[in-house]
PDB file of C-alpha atoms in Angstrom:
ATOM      1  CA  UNK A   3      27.141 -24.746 -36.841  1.00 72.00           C
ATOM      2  CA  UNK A   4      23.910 -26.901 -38.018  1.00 74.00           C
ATOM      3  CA  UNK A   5      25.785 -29.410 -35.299  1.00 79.00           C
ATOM      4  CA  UNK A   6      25.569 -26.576 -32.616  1.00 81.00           C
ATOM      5  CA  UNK A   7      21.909 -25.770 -33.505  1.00 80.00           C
ATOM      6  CA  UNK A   8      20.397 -29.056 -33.574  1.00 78.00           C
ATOM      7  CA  UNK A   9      21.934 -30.084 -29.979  1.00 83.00           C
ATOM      8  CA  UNK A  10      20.715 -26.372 -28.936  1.00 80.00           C
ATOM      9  CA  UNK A  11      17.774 -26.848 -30.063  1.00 81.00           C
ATOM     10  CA  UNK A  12      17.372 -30.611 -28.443  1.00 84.00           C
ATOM     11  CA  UNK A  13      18.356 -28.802 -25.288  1.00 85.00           C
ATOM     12  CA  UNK A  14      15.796 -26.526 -25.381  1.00 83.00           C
ATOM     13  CA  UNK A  15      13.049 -29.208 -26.187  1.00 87.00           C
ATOM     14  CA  UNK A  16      14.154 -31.503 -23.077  1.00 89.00           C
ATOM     15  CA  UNK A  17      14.407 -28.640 -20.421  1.00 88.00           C
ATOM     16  CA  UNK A  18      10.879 -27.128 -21.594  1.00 88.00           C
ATOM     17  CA  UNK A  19       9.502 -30.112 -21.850  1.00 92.00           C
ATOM     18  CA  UNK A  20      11.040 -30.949 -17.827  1.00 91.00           C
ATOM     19  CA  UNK A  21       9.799 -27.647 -16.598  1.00 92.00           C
ATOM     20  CA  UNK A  22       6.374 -28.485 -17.675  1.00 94.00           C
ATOM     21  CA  UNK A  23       6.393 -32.032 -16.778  1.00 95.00           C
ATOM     22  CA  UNK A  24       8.042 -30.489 -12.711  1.00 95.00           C
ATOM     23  CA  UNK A  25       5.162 -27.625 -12.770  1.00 95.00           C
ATOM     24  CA  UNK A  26       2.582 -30.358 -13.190  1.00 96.00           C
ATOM     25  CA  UNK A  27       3.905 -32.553 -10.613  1.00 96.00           C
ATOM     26  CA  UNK A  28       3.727 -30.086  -7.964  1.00 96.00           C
ATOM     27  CA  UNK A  29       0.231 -29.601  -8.413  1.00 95.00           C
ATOM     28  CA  UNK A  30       0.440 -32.328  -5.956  1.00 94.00           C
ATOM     29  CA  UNK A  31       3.436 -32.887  -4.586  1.00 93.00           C
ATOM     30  CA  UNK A  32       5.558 -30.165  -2.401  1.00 92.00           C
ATOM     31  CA  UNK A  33       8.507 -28.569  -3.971  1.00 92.00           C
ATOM     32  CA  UNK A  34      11.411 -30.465  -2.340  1.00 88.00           C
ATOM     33  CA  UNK A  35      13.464 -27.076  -2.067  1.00 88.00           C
ATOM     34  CA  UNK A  36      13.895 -23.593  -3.739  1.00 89.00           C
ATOM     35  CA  UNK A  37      16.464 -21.373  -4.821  1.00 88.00           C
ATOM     36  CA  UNK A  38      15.254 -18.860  -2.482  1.00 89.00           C
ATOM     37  CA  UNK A  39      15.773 -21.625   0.485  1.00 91.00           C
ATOM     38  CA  UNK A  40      19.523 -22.884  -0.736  1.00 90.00           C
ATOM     39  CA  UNK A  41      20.504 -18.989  -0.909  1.00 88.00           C
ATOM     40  CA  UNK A  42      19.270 -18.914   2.988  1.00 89.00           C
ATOM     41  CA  UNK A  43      21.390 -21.877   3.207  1.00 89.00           C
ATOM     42  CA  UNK A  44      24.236 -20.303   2.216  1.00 88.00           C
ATOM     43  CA  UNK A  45      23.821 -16.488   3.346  1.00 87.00           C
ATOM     44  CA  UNK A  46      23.997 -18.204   6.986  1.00 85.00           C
ATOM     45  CA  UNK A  47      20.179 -17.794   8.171  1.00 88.00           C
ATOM     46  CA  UNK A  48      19.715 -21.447   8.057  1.00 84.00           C
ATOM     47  CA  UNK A  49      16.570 -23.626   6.575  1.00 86.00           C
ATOM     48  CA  UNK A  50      13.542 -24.344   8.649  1.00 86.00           C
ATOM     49  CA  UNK A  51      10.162 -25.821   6.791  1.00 88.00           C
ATOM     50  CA  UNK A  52       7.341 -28.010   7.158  1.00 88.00           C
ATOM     51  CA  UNK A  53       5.458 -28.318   4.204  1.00 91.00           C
ATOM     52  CA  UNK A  54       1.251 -28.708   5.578  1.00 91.00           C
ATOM     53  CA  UNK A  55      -1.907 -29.298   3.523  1.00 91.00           C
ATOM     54  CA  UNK A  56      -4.510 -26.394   3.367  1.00 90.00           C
ATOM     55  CA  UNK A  57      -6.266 -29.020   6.013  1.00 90.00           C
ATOM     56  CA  UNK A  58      -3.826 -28.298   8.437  1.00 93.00           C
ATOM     57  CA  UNK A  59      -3.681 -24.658   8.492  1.00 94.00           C
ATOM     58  CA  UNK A  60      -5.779 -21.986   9.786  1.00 94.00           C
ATOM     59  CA  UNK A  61      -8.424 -20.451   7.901  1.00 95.00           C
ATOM     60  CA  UNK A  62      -7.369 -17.351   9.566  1.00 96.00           C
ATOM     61  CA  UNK A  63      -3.505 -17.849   7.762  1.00 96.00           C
ATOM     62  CA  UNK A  64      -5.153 -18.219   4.359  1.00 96.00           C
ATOM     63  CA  UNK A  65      -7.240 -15.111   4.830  1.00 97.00           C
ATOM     64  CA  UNK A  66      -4.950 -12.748   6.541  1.00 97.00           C
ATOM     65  CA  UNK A  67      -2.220 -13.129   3.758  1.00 97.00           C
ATOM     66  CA  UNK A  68      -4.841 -12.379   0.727  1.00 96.00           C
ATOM     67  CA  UNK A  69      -5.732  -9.446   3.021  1.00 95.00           C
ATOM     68  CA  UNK A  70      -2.184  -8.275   2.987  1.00 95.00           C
ATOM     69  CA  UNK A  71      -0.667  -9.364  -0.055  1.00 93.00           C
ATOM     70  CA  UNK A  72      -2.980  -9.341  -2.629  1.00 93.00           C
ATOM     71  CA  UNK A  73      -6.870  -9.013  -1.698  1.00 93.00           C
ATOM     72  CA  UNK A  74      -7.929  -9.137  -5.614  1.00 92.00           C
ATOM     73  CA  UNK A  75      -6.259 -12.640  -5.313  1.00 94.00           C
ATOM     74  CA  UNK A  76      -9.705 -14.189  -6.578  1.00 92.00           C
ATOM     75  CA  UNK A  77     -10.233 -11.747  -9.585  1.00 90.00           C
ATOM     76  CA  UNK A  78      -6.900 -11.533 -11.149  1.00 90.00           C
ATOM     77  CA  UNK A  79      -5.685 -13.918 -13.886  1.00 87.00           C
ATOM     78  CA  UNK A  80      -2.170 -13.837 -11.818  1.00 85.00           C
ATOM     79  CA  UNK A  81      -1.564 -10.083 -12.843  1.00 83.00           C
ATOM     80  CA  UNK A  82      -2.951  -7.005 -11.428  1.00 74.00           C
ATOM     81  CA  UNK A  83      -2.336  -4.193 -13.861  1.00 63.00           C
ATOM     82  CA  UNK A  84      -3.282  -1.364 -12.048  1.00 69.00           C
ATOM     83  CA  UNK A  85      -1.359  -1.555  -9.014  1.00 62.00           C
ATOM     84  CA  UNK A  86       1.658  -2.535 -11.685  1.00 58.00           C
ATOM     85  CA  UNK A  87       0.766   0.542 -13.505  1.00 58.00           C
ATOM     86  CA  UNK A  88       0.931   2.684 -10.744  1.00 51.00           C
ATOM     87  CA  UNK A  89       4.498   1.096  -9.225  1.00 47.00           C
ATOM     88  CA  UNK A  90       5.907   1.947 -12.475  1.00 47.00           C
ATOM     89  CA  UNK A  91       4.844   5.880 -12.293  1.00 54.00           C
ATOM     90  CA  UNK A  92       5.779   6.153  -8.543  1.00 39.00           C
ATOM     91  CA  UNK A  93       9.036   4.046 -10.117  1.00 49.00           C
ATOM     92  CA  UNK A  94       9.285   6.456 -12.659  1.00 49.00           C
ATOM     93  CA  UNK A  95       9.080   9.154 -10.455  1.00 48.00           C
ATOM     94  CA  UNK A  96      11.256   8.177  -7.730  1.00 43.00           C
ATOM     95  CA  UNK A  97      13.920   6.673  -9.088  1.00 46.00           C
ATOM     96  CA  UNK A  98      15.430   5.867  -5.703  1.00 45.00           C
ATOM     97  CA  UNK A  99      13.020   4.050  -4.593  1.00 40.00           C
ATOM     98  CA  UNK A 100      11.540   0.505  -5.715  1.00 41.00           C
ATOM     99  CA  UNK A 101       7.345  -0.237  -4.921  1.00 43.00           C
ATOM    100  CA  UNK A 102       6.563  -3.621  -6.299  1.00 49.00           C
ATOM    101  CA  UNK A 103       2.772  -5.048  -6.969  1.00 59.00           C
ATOM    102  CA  UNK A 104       3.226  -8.589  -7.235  1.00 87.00           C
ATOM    103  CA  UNK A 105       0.268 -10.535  -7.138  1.00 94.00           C
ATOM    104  CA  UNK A 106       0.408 -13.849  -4.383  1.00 95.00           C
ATOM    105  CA  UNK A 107       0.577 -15.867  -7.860  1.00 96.00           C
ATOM    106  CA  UNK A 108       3.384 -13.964  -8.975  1.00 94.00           C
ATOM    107  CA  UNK A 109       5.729 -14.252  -5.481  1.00 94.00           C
ATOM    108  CA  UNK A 110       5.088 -18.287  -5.665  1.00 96.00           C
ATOM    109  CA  UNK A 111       5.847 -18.301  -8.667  1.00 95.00           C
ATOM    110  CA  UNK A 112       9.185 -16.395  -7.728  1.00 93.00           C
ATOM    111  CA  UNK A 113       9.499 -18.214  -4.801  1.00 93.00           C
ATOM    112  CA  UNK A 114       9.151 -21.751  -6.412  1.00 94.00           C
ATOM    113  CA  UNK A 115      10.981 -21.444  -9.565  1.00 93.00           C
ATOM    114  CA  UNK A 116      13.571 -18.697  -9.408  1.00 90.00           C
ATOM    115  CA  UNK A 117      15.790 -16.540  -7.620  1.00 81.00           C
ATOM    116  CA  UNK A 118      15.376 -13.511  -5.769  1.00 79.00           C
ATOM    117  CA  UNK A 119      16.510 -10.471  -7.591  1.00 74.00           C
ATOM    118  CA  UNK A 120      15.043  -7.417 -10.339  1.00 75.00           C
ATOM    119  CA  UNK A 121      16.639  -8.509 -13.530  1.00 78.00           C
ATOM    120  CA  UNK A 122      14.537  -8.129 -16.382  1.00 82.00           C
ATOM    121  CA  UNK A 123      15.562 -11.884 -17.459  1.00 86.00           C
ATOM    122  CA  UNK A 124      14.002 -12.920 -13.821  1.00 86.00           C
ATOM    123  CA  UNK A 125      10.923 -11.202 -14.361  1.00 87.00           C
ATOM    124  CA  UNK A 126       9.967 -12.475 -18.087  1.00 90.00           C
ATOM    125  CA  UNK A 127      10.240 -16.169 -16.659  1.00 91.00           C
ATOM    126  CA  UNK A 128       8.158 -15.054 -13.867  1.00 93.00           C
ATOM    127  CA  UNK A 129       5.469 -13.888 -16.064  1.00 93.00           C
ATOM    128  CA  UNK A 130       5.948 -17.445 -17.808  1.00 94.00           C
ATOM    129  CA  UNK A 131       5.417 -19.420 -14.456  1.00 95.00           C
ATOM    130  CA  UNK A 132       2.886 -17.589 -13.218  1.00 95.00           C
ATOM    131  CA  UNK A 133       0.977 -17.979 -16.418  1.00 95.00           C
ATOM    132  CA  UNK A 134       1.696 -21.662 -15.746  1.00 96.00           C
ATOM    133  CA  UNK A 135       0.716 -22.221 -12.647  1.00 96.00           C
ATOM    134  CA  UNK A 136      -2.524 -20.095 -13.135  1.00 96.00           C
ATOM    135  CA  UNK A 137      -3.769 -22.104 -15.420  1.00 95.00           C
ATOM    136  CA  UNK A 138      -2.568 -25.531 -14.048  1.00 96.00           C
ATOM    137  CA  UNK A 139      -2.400 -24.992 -10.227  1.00 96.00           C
ATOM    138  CA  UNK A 140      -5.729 -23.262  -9.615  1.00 93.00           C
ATOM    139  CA  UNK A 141      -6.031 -20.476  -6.747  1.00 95.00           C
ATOM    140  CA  UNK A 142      -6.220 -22.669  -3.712  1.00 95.00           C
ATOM    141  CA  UNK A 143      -3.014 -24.704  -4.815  1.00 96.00           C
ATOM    142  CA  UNK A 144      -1.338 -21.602  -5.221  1.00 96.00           C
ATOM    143  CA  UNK A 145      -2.447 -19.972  -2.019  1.00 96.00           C
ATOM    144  CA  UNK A 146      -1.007 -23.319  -0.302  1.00 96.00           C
ATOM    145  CA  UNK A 147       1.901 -23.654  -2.268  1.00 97.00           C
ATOM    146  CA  UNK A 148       2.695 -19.828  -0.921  1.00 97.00           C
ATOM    147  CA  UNK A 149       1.846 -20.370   2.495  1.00 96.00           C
ATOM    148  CA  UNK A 150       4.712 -23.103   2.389  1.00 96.00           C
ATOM    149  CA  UNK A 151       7.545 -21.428   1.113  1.00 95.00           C
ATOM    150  CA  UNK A 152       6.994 -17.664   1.742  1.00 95.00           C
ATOM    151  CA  UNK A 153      10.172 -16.694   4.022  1.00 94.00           C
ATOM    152  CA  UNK A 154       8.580 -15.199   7.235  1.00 95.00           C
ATOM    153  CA  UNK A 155      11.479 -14.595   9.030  1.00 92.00           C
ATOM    154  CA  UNK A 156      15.275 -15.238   8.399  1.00 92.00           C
ATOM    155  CA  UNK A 157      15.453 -18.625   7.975  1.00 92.00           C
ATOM    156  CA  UNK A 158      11.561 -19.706   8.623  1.00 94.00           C
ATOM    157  CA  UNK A 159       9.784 -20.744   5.462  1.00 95.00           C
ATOM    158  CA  UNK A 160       6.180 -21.501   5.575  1.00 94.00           C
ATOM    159  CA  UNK A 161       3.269 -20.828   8.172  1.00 96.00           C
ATOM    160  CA  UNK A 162       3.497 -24.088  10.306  1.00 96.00           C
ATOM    161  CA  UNK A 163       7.464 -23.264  11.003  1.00 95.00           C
ATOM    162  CA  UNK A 164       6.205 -19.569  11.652  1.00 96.00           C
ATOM    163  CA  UNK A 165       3.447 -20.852  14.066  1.00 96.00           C
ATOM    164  CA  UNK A 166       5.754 -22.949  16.146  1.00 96.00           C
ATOM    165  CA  UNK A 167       8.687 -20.414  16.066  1.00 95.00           C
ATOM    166  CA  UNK A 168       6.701 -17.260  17.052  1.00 96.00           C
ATOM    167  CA  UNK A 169       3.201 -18.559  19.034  1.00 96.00           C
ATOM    168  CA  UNK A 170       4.387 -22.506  19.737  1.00 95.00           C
ATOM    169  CA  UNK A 171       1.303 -23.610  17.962  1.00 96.00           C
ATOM    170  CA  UNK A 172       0.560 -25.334  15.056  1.00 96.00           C
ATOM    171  CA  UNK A 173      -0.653 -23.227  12.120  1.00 95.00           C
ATOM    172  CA  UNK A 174      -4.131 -24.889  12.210  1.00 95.00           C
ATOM    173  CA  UNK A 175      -4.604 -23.502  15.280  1.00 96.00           C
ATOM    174  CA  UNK A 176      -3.395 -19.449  14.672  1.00 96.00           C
ATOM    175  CA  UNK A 177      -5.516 -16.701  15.806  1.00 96.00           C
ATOM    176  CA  UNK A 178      -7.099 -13.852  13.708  1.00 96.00           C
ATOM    177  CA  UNK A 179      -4.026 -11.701  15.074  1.00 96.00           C
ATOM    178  CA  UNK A 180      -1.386 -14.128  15.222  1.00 96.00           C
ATOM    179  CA  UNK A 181      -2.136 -15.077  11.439  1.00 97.00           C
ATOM    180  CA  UNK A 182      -2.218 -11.146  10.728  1.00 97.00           C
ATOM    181  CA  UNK A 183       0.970 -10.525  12.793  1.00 97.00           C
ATOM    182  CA  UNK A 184       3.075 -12.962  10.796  1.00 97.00           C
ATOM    183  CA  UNK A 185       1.476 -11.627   7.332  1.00 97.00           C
ATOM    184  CA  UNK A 186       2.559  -8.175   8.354  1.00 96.00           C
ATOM    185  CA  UNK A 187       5.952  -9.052   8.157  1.00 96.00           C
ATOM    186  CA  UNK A 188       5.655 -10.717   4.497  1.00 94.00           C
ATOM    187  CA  UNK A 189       6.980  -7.675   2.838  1.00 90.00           C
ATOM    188  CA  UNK A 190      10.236  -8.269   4.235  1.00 92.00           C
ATOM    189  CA  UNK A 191      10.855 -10.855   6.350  1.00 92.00           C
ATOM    190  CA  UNK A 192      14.899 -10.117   7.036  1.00 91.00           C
ATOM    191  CA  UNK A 193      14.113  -6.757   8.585  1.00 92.00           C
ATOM    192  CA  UNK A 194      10.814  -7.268  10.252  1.00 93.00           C
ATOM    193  CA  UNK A 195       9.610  -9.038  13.236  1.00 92.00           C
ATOM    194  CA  UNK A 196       6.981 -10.761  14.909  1.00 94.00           C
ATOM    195  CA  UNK A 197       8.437 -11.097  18.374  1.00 90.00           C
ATOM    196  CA  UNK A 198       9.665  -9.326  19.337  1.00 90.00           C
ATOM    197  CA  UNK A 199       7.290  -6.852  17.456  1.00 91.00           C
ATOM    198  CA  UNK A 200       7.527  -3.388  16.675  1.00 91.00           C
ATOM    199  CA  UNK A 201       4.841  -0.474  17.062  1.00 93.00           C
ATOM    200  CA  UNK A 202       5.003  -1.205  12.884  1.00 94.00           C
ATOM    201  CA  UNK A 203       3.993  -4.064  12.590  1.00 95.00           C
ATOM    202  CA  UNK A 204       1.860  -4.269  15.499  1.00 95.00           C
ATOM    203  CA  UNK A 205      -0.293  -1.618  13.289  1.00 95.00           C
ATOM    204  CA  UNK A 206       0.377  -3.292  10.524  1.00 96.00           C
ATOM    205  CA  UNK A 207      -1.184  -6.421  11.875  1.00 96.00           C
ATOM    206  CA  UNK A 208      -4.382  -4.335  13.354  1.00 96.00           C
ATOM    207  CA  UNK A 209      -5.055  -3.020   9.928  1.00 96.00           C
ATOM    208  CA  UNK A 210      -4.585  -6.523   8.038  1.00 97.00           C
ATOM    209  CA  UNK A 211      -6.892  -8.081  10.872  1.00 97.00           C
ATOM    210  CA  UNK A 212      -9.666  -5.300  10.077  1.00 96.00           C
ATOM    211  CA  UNK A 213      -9.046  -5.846   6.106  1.00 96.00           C
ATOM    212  CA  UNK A 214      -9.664  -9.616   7.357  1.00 96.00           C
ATOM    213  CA  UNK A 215     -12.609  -8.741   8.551  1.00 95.00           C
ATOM    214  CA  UNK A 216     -14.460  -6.756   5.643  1.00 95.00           C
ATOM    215  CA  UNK A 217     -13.166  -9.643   3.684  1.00 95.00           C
ATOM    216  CA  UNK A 218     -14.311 -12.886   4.937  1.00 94.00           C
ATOM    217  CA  UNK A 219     -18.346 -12.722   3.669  1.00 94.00           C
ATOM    218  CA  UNK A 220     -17.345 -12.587   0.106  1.00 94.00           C
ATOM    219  CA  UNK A 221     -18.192 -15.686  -1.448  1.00 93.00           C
ATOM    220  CA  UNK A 222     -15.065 -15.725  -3.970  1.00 93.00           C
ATOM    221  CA  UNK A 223     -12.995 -14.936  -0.722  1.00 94.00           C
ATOM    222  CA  UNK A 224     -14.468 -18.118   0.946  1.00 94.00           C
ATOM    223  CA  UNK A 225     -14.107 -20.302  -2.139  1.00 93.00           C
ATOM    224  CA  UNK A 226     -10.050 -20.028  -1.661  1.00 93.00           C
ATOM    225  CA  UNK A 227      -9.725 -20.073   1.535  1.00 92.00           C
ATOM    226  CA  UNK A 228     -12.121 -22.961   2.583  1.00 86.00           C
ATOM    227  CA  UNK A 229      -9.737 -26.289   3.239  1.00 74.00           C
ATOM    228  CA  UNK A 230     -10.699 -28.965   0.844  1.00 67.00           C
TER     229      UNK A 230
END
């Protein structure tokens, strides 16, 4: 048993000491492929990505998904405990149904490291990599990180395979409303579409592109979504 518990324990040492070692690396480099992507792979909806630098995407693609997903992106410490709070009494209350509050931090980290899915296992190590990457990544690395392997459409990962599929443009050059139309689909990419688009999330998009709006002037705003 001491045998069992030293190797266990030398286990545990190398692969925590690896995950740190791989979240550091991509502070830099682009995640070569998630779990999230191979699962894609294998449900049948295929792989597309191009991984792009915050220099070669719009600012409008930056903006319209902290306007969607998470507009207290610059305030939070990767956790925003109110709207968690309040999706576990509307959970509470209606059992039946599932609201989530993830933070953008909290998806990449998801999206980078893990699998899809609502064990409680799943989200303790997502509370571990987003604390990570929070303190290692920074905002704007995780804002680019996200915009590069957020699903936006069965089988399209990232904004500059979303550009070309649904407005044959490169991402640097999206609209306001193209940017917002592909963010309205974010909260679920498999049943949602941008073209050809429903009176949902044609809404959807009008609302994020006014939320856009009232959000550009604020300084912390700018700060993230500036290109380096």
């Amino acid at each position: 048993m001491k045998r069992i518990w030293k190797w266990g324990l030398r286990l545990f040492v190398v692969l925590f000491i690896g995950q740190l070692i791989y979240i550091v690396v991509l502070k830099w480099v682009a995640p070569p492929i998630t779990l999230t992507q191979i699962g894609s792979v294998l449900s049948g909806r295929g792989f597309h990505n191009k991984n792009m630098p915050s220099s070669a995407v719009s600012e409008n693609a930056r903006l319209a998904v902290i306007a969607s997903e998470d507009q207290l992106f610059p305030d939070h410490n990767g956790f925003d405990w109110k709207s968690i709070q309040k999706a576990m009494e509307y959970n509470r209350k209606k059992p039946g149904r599932v609201r989530g509050a993830s933070t953008i931090s909290q998806q990449t980290a998801k999206n980078v490291f893990l699998w899809q899915g609502r064990s409680w296992i799943r989200k303790g190590l997502e509370t571990y990599f987003t604390f990570m990457i929070e303190n290692i990544w920074g905002k704007k690395r995780i804002l680019e990180v996200y915009l590069n392997v957020a699903e936006m459409g069965k089988g399209i990962f990232g904004i500059e395979t979303a550009a070309q599929t649904y407005f044959n443009k490169p991402a640097k050059e999206l609209t306001q409303y193209e940017a917002a139309a592909i963010a309205a689909i974010l909260p679920n990419p498999l049943k949602l579409n941008v073209k050809p688009m429903s009176p949902y999330v044609s809404s959807r998009a009008r609302a994020i592109v006014q939320q856009m709006n009232f959000l550009r002037p604020d300084r912390d705003i700018q700060r993230i979504i500036q290109a380096n």
